[in-house]
Amino acid sequence: MDMNEIKEIFFQECEEQLAELESGLLKMNDGDRDPETVNAVFRAVHSIKGGAGAFGLDDLVSFAHVFETTLDCVRSNKLEPNQDVLKVMLKSADVLADLSNAARDGGSVDEARSRQLIRELEALANGEMPAASEPPVAKAAPAPKASAPAPAAPAPAVPATSEDGFQPIPFSFDDFDGEERPVEPYVPTCEVLFVPKRDLYAKGNEATLLLRDLSRLGEMSIRCDMDKLPLLQDMNPEEAYFSWKISIATDKGEDGVRTVFEFAEWDCDLEVRTIEDEPEAVAGDDEQPMQPVPFDLSILDDASDVPAEDEPAVFEQPVAPAAAVEVASNVVKLAEVPKVEARAALAASPAASQAAANAAASTAAAPTIRVDLDRVDRLINLVGELVINQAMLSQSVIENDNNGVSSINMGLEELQQLTREIQDSVMAIRAQPVKPVFQRMSRIVREIADATGKSVRLITEGENTEVDKTVIDKLAEPLTHMIRNAVDHGLESPEKREAAGKNPEGTVRLTAKHRSGRIVIELADDGGGINREKVRQKAIDNDLIAADANLSDEEIDNLIFHAGFSTADKISDISGRGVGMDVVKRSIQALGGRITISSKPGQGSVFTMSLPLTLAVLDGMVVTVAGQTLVVPLTAIVETLQPEASAIHSFGASQRLISIRNSFCPLVDVGRILNFRGTQANPVEGVALLVESEGGGQRALMVDAIQGQRQVVIKSLEANYTHVPGIAAATILGDGRVALILDVDAVVAASRGQPLKQEMSLAATG
Amino acid sequence: MTYAAKTLSEGRELIAFRIGDQEFCVNIMSVREIRGWAPATPMPHAPPYVLGVINLRGAVLPIIDLSLRLGMKAAEPTVRHVIIVAQVGQKVVGLLVDAVSDILTVTDDNVQPTPDIANEAAKNYARGILAIEGRMICMIELEALFPQIESEAA
Amino acid sequence: MKKKVLTVDDSRTIRNMLLVTLNNAGFETIQAEDGIEGLEVLEHSNPDVIVTDINMPRLDGFGFIEGVRRNEKYRAIPILVLTTESDAEKKNRARQAGATGWIVKPFDPTKLIDAIERVTA
């Protein structure tokens, strides 16, 4: 794994945290005051900040920091998260998302907006906090303390900033062994008195390690003061008895020395004194001038092998120049004494991760694993193969064993059952709640409400409803457009609403639920409803319908799904964007879904989308057309009927209508449309499939015969061939042959005189 | 790297096949497998040389009547016909031919340029002529036969 | 022998950075995603040093450190706190809970290794 991969992980995680953040803020917006909600929100921002810092994403860090600071005020009850506060925070969440996207894709962000929000966040934080509070931006990227630049003195070589963006620190391990150092006269620059307290060991610190660390700053000499060491029988193993006096020659200065003791400063008495250029100071009042004692790091390497119970003080004499006798005799084999103290310090205390363990049991979430999507897809494909194979096997058994009594048949039935269950389980792996998409919508609503000056409340329901990930991914775009449309066109201005006796705040309700093996998503607004007069007029102006056309309300409403249709007098910047409801409809249809609208003047509109739960299988009706087997998606079929000769009426040159319960429905000869035959089939000899299609109108599709219904695995035609007009996809039937899945809407559209385009995809020009 | 060396010194391998009384060949690297003829499901609005699609272990594979595609008469597929499953760009297609005749190893020295008399269409896909033991084998470039496939893949 | 480091952090990003940094530096790395899991992992991993985050779901860093220090077996393990908070209050709380030292995020690899070296033999 390299830094780029981790960065990618960071951005994935960012997305998750942003979703977490938004959902938490929305909960708070709805009055949730559970501290855990606030904590989760805080953690999300905090986590983004932490990761962003690691990658030097400064914009993200500074914004997250300000945001975090304000959230901390909420967390510590210094700031009441009322609607106004949450409004700022939700917008801030949006900006944070923008910043994260910009950092990922290299795009730009609305800097004015983020600066504005930084000001608003700071104002919120300051409003309730002492004015003395540090300006949050200033400490956005905390400077690493340890990397305080070394003074001008000949510092060790500073490595250039490494490619992963980390700051170099002026520190080199090469110095430790001392080999490369020019032999310089040892002139201590600092004097250190280090008196550990017993807490130092209780917190896992070790005096020896600190001294070793200190030795890395430069040559030093150490005196161990053991005066306090009691007789053995009086020794308390938890107590700290030793203290050290160190003279060190370092270019890191007093700060450098103190940094070594950073972790221990509360748990020891520490005096650090810089020795000025006065040799007397070295001598001190009661000390002899000291010679350096090379601090042998190797003794530490042995440390772990030395039983802690060893005698507490073993003296070592690394060097013994005459002048250093005193020093040397006092140098303790550093590794050992503190070990005794530290280990002993661990005596009895009731074992008690019990509480934590209990907490674990109660809050343990269902464990999850992350799986590469490719693996899941491969599994789904294989199960698809299994389903086909099982069907083929069943078929050949039936063909070869007409007695139908064998145990083979029973086994096959079980196999079929199991196969179906495996398939369902595998499909469930890809199923995801629609929540992320719904969450994105709340941002869309906020933005458009801001842009239009409308006040909008988005209510989401059923966001845990699950559907195939592919469907979810492709749902966001049409849904976004519809939401924009609902707020921009659907809802009236607050003034108009008030005048109409409505709540000036409009409501948009987004609902998801499962219904008969499909997911149904409803988008309802409580706006003015569709202005049918206007729609009708527009349709007439655009030659979509004849001026005297007799259309039902439903049919008029559905005109808005026609290409290029827009009721807004001027193309609005918001819902316009060159995309009409026809595009929405097409993308829903591309997912094997349907969309309808129902509207009540003055009360609002409801868009209902029905989508398959998966794009991998569909329930189809297997039919015969001109000797070919076709599959018609079951969801498109309203009913099937056997036409009576008396019900068929000719209309114009070639059109035929079928009368069903006193209304006339155009007949569509599927075989003709698909060019499977040159002449029209005799409707009386076939079966009519009544289908609902674009525009809400019904059509009767003529096929020769119905073979049955079954679930089929959807296979792409495009993978090795090309898109075929009138055909949605392919599947493989029990006999191993490919059957085509009919694109009902395309066929109906073709019957309206929009011929299916002949695509010579495989044709060379020659 | 060993492969490259082999290509240079020992030439490349081709699969030769028969359509009517003519012989053709394609680079063996693009051939996935060879299988018997199975009835294809006709595709609406397809060019005449697309016989339809078949199921190849779960994948939907278009079957091309190579004879028709090369400007000769339409094939009348029988069980004796074979399908050469070949990779063209990112797609996999099945080529209906009469029979596979040989696997050839040739060097560039064996390849003669396509004669001038060849018609325009043939010039597009023919990459040269091989003369082997008195036979004439036309070397075909599949990408040139199905340019759309290639461009879609690109 | 390789030194064993237990890292406890809820951020996948940070976990991966720790993993890469520590493995590159020759440490054996064990990871947990929050304090609860940290305590569970601790039971059978016997690390030489622990690096933990503060803000975590279920059981935060403070609680985790307290949990470690309460356990007789693990009282002496050095614990480094990874935190973006550089303010004294957080450090102090971590210390009171029993932290050995801290590393301010964003950490650079050297600083992290340096801090670990500082508290381990």
mmCIF file of N, CA, C and O in Angstrom, chain A residues 443-493:
data_model
loop_
_atom_site.group_PDB
_atom_site.id
_atom_site.type_symbol
_atom_site.label_atom_id
_atom_site.label_comp_id
_atom_site.label_asym_id
_atom_site.label_seq_id
_atom_site.Cartn_x
_atom_site.Cartn_y
_atom_site.Cartn_z
ATOM 1 N N ARG A 443 -29.163 18.222 0.775
ATOM 2 C CA ARG A 443 -28.299 19.333 0.376
ATOM 3 C C ARG A 443 -28.878 20.052 -0.838
ATOM 4 O O ARG A 443 -28.884 21.290 -0.913
ATOM 5 N N ILE A 444 -29.346 19.270 -1.798
ATOM 6 C CA ILE A 444 -29.934 19.865 -3.001
ATOM 7 C C ILE A 444 -31.079 20.794 -2.602
ATOM 8 O O ILE A 444 -31.206 21.913 -3.108
ATOM 9 N N VAL A 445 -31.893 20.309 -1.690
ATOM 10 C CA VAL A 445 -33.031 21.121 -1.251
ATOM 11 C C VAL A 445 -32.544 22.432 -0.618
ATOM 12 O O VAL A 445 -33.046 23.502 -0.922
ATOM 13 N N ARG A 446 -31.548 22.319 0.242
ATOM 14 C CA ARG A 446 -31.030 23.537 0.882
ATOM 15 C C ARG A 446 -30.539 24.529 -0.154
ATOM 16 O O ARG A 446 -30.824 25.719 -0.098
ATOM 17 N N GLU A 447 -29.786 24.017 -1.124
ATOM 18 C CA GLU A 447 -29.208 24.921 -2.110
ATOM 19 C C GLU A 447 -30.273 25.613 -2.929
ATOM 20 O O GLU A 447 -30.227 26.821 -3.150
ATOM 21 N N ILE A 448 -31.235 24.828 -3.361
ATOM 22 C CA ILE A 448 -32.224 25.424 -4.244
ATOM 23 C C ILE A 448 -33.178 26.317 -3.456
ATOM 24 O O ILE A 448 -33.665 27.330 -3.972
ATOM 25 N N ALA A 449 -33.407 25.954 -2.208
ATOM 26 C CA ALA A 449 -34.251 26.809 -1.385
ATOM 27 C C ALA A 449 -33.570 28.167 -1.219
ATOM 28 O O ALA A 449 -34.202 29.220 -1.333
ATOM 29 N N ASP A 450 -32.280 28.143 -0.996
ATOM 30 C CA ASP A 450 -31.508 29.380 -0.900
ATOM 31 C C ASP A 450 -31.605 30.182 -2.185
ATOM 32 O O ASP A 450 -31.829 31.386 -2.174
ATOM 33 N N ALA A 451 -31.423 29.480 -3.283
ATOM 34 C CA ALA A 451 -31.364 30.161 -4.573
ATOM 35 C C ALA A 451 -32.711 30.750 -4.974
ATOM 36 O O ALA A 451 -32.772 31.770 -5.657
ATOM 37 N N THR A 452 -33.796 30.110 -4.555
ATOM 38 C CA THR A 452 -35.113 30.586 -4.981
ATOM 39 C C THR A 452 -35.776 31.436 -3.908
ATOM 40 O O THR A 452 -36.853 31.984 -4.138
ATOM 41 N N GLY A 453 -35.141 31.530 -2.752
ATOM 42 C CA GLY A 453 -35.741 32.299 -1.676
ATOM 43 C C GLY A 453 -36.977 31.623 -1.091
ATOM 44 O O GLY A 453 -37.803 32.257 -0.444
ATOM 45 N N LYS A 454 -37.091 30.321 -1.334
ATOM 46 C CA LYS A 454 -38.233 29.598 -0.762
ATOM 47 C C LYS A 454 -37.801 28.908 0.520
ATOM 48 O O LYS A 454 -36.633 28.593 0.710
ATOM 49 N N SER A 455 -38.775 28.688 1.340
ATOM 50 C CA SER A 455 -38.493 27.998 2.579
ATOM 51 C C SER A 455 -39.017 26.576 2.430
ATOM 52 O O SER A 455 -40.194 26.368 2.165
ATOM 53 N N VAL A 456 -38.130 25.613 2.542
ATOM 54 C CA VAL A 456 -38.510 24.232 2.234
ATOM 55 C C VAL A 456 -38.077 23.282 3.338
ATOM 56 O O VAL A 456 -36.989 23.412 3.885
ATOM 57 N N ARG A 457 -38.947 22.368 3.629
ATOM 58 C CA ARG A 457 -38.609 21.324 4.587
ATOM 59 C C ARG A 457 -38.637 20.004 3.838
ATOM 60 O O ARG A 457 -39.606 19.660 3.174
ATOM 61 N N LEU A 458 -37.512 19.276 3.921
ATOM 62 C CA LEU A 458 -37.469 17.971 3.260
ATOM 63 C C LEU A 458 -37.691 16.891 4.311
ATOM 64 O O LEU A 458 -37.013 16.848 5.331
ATOM 65 N N ILE A 459 -38.662 16.050 4.053
ATOM 66 C CA ILE A 459 -38.909 14.929 4.954
ATOM 67 C C ILE A 459 -38.569 13.657 4.192
ATOM 68 O O ILE A 459 -39.039 13.456 3.068
ATOM 69 N N THR A 460 -37.709 12.837 4.761
ATOM 70 C CA THR A 460 -37.413 11.572 4.094
ATOM 71 C C THR A 460 -37.944 10.423 4.931
ATOM 72 O O THR A 460 -37.904 10.457 6.154
ATOM 73 N N GLU A 461 -38.438 9.438 4.239
ATOM 74 C CA GLU A 461 -38.957 8.248 4.918
ATOM 75 C C GLU A 461 -38.442 7.006 4.223
ATOM 76 O O GLU A 461 -38.275 6.999 3.004
ATOM 77 N N GLY A 462 -38.223 5.990 4.990
ATOM 78 C CA GLY A 462 -37.824 4.695 4.422
ATOM 79 C C GLY A 462 -36.437 4.717 3.825
ATOM 80 O O GLY A 462 -36.167 4.018 2.859
ATOM 81 N N GLU A 463 -35.552 5.514 4.420
ATOM 82 C CA GLU A 463 -34.236 5.605 3.798
ATOM 83 C C GLU A 463 -33.399 4.351 4.002
ATOM 84 O O GLU A 463 -32.351 4.206 3.404
ATOM 85 N N ASN A 464 -33.878 3.439 4.826
ATOM 86 C CA ASN A 464 -33.150 2.185 4.964
ATOM 87 C C ASN A 464 -33.637 1.122 3.982
ATOM 88 O O ASN A 464 -33.172 -0.019 4.009
ATOM 89 N N THR A 465 -34.582 1.495 3.139
ATOM 90 C CA THR A 465 -35.042 0.570 2.114
ATOM 91 C C THR A 465 -33.870 0.213 1.203
ATOM 92 O O THR A 465 -33.150 1.086 0.753
ATOM 93 N N GLU A 466 -33.712 -1.061 0.961
ATOM 94 C CA GLU A 466 -32.530 -1.486 0.217
ATOM 95 C C GLU A 466 -32.829 -1.794 -1.242
ATOM 96 O O GLU A 466 -33.915 -2.263 -1.576
ATOM 97 N N VAL A 467 -31.846 -1.527 -2.050
ATOM 98 C CA VAL A 467 -31.970 -1.791 -3.471
ATOM 99 C C VAL A 467 -30.558 -1.997 -4.010
ATOM 100 O O VAL A 467 -29.575 -1.605 -3.372
ATOM 101 N N ASP A 468 -30.465 -2.628 -5.160
ATOM 102 C CA ASP A 468 -29.151 -2.921 -5.740
ATOM 103 C C ASP A 468 -28.318 -1.653 -5.861
ATOM 104 O O ASP A 468 -28.806 -0.593 -6.225
ATOM 105 N N LYS A 469 -27.028 -1.812 -5.578
ATOM 106 C CA LYS A 469 -26.123 -0.669 -5.589
ATOM 107 C C LYS A 469 -26.133 0.049 -6.940
ATOM 108 O O LYS A 469 -26.059 1.273 -7.005
ATOM 109 N N THR A 470 -26.212 -0.714 -8.015
ATOM 110 C CA THR A 470 -26.232 -0.093 -9.338
ATOM 111 C C THR A 470 -27.425 0.834 -9.480
ATOM 112 O O THR A 470 -27.333 1.914 -10.053
ATOM 113 N N VAL A 471 -28.547 0.382 -8.960
ATOM 114 C CA VAL A 471 -29.743 1.205 -9.041
ATOM 115 C C VAL A 471 -29.537 2.482 -8.230
ATOM 116 O O VAL A 471 -29.844 3.588 -8.692
ATOM 117 N N ILE A 472 -28.972 2.322 -7.047
ATOM 118 C CA ILE A 472 -28.741 3.490 -6.195
ATOM 119 C C ILE A 472 -27.841 4.496 -6.897
ATOM 120 O O ILE A 472 -28.129 5.691 -6.947
ATOM 121 N N ASP A 473 -26.759 3.970 -7.471
ATOM 122 C CA ASP A 473 -25.810 4.866 -8.123
ATOM 123 C C ASP A 473 -26.472 5.668 -9.230
ATOM 124 O O ASP A 473 -26.128 6.816 -9.477
ATOM 125 N N LYS A 474 -27.399 5.016 -9.912
ATOM 126 C CA LYS A 474 -27.992 5.692 -11.061
ATOM 127 C C LYS A 474 -29.234 6.487 -10.697
ATOM 128 O O LYS A 474 -29.856 7.112 -11.547
ATOM 129 N N LEU A 475 -29.590 6.423 -9.445
ATOM 130 C CA LEU A 475 -30.807 7.083 -8.997
ATOM 131 C C LEU A 475 -30.568 8.550 -8.690
ATOM 132 O O LEU A 475 -31.452 9.395 -8.824
ATOM 133 N N ALA A 476 -29.339 8.851 -8.289
ATOM 134 C CA ALA A 476 -29.048 10.187 -7.767
ATOM 135 C C ALA A 476 -29.366 11.277 -8.789
ATOM 136 O O ALA A 476 -29.964 12.299 -8.445
ATOM 137 N N GLU A 477 -28.978 11.037 -10.025
ATOM 138 C CA GLU A 477 -29.130 12.106 -10.993
ATOM 139 C C GLU A 477 -30.592 12.446 -11.290
ATOM 140 O O GLU A 477 -30.977 13.612 -11.171
ATOM 141 N N PRO A 478 -31.402 11.455 -11.666
ATOM 142 C CA PRO A 478 -32.802 11.824 -11.903
ATOM 143 C C PRO A 478 -33.482 12.399 -10.661
ATOM 144 O O PRO A 478 -34.264 13.347 -10.761
ATOM 145 N N LEU A 479 -33.120 11.847 -9.508
ATOM 146 C CA LEU A 479 -33.746 12.320 -8.282
ATOM 147 C C LEU A 479 -33.364 13.781 -8.014
ATOM 148 O O LEU A 479 -34.207 14.596 -7.615
ATOM 149 N N THR A 480 -32.124 14.089 -8.231
ATOM 150 C CA THR A 480 -31.667 15.468 -8.051
ATOM 151 C C THR A 480 -32.483 16.412 -8.918
ATOM 152 O O THR A 480 -32.961 17.446 -8.464
ATOM 153 N N HIS A 481 -32.635 16.015 -10.150
ATOM 154 C CA HIS A 481 -33.379 16.868 -11.059
ATOM 155 C C HIS A 481 -34.826 17.036 -10.611
ATOM 156 O O HIS A 481 -35.391 18.123 -10.655
ATOM 157 N N MET A 482 -35.404 15.947 -10.169
ATOM 158 C CA MET A 482 -36.798 16.013 -9.749
ATOM 159 C C MET A 482 -36.972 16.881 -8.516
ATOM 160 O O MET A 482 -37.950 17.610 -8.383
ATOM 161 N N ILE A 483 -36.001 16.780 -7.608
ATOM 162 C CA ILE A 483 -36.073 17.595 -6.388
ATOM 163 C C ILE A 483 -35.970 19.077 -6.754
ATOM 164 O O ILE A 483 -36.734 19.914 -6.276
ATOM 165 N N ARG A 484 -35.024 19.382 -7.621
ATOM 166 C CA ARG A 484 -34.888 20.769 -8.068
ATOM 167 C C ARG A 484 -36.198 21.241 -8.669
ATOM 168 O O ARG A 484 -36.680 22.342 -8.380
ATOM 169 N N ASN A 485 -36.738 20.383 -9.498
ATOM 170 C CA ASN A 485 -37.977 20.710 -10.157
ATOM 171 C C ASN A 485 -39.109 20.955 -9.154
ATOM 172 O O ASN A 485 -39.881 21.900 -9.291
ATOM 173 N N ALA A 486 -39.161 20.072 -8.165
ATOM 174 C CA ALA A 486 -40.244 20.176 -7.188
ATOM 175 C C ALA A 486 -40.158 21.485 -6.420
ATOM 176 O O ALA A 486 -41.177 22.144 -6.172
ATOM 177 N N VAL A 487 -38.941 21.885 -6.046
ATOM 178 C CA VAL A 487 -38.810 23.120 -5.280
ATOM 179 C C VAL A 487 -38.969 24.325 -6.191
ATOM 180 O O VAL A 487 -39.684 25.283 -5.870
ATOM 181 N N ASP A 488 -38.344 24.258 -7.333
ATOM 182 C CA ASP A 488 -38.352 25.405 -8.233
ATOM 183 C C ASP A 488 -39.731 25.623 -8.850
ATOM 184 O O ASP A 488 -40.272 26.725 -8.810
ATOM 185 N N HIS A 489 -40.302 24.588 -9.421
ATOM 186 C CA HIS A 489 -41.594 24.720 -10.101
ATOM 187 C C HIS A 489 -42.772 24.302 -9.242
ATOM 188 O O HIS A 489 -43.856 24.854 -9.359
ATOM 189 N N GLY A 490 -42.562 23.293 -8.430
ATOM 190 C CA GLY A 490 -43.681 22.737 -7.678
ATOM 191 C C GLY A 490 -44.156 23.668 -6.573
ATOM 192 O O GLY A 490 -45.341 24.011 -6.497
ATOM 193 N N LEU A 491 -43.215 24.086 -5.736
ATOM 194 C CA LEU A 491 -43.603 24.901 -4.588
ATOM 195 C C LEU A 491 -43.794 26.359 -4.992
ATOM 196 O O LEU A 491 -43.050 26.886 -5.811
ATOM 197 N N GLU A 492 -44.789 26.998 -4.373
ATOM 198 C CA GLU A 492 -45.020 28.410 -4.630
ATOM 199 C C GLU A 492 -44.095 29.239 -3.746
ATOM 200 O O GLU A 492 -43.481 28.733 -2.812
ATOM 201 N N SER A 493 -44.039 30.521 -4.045
ATOM 202 C CA SER A 493 -43.254 31.408 -3.192
ATOM 203 C C SER A 493 -43.953 31.501 -1.832
ATOM 204 O O SER A 493 -45.154 31.276 -1.725
#
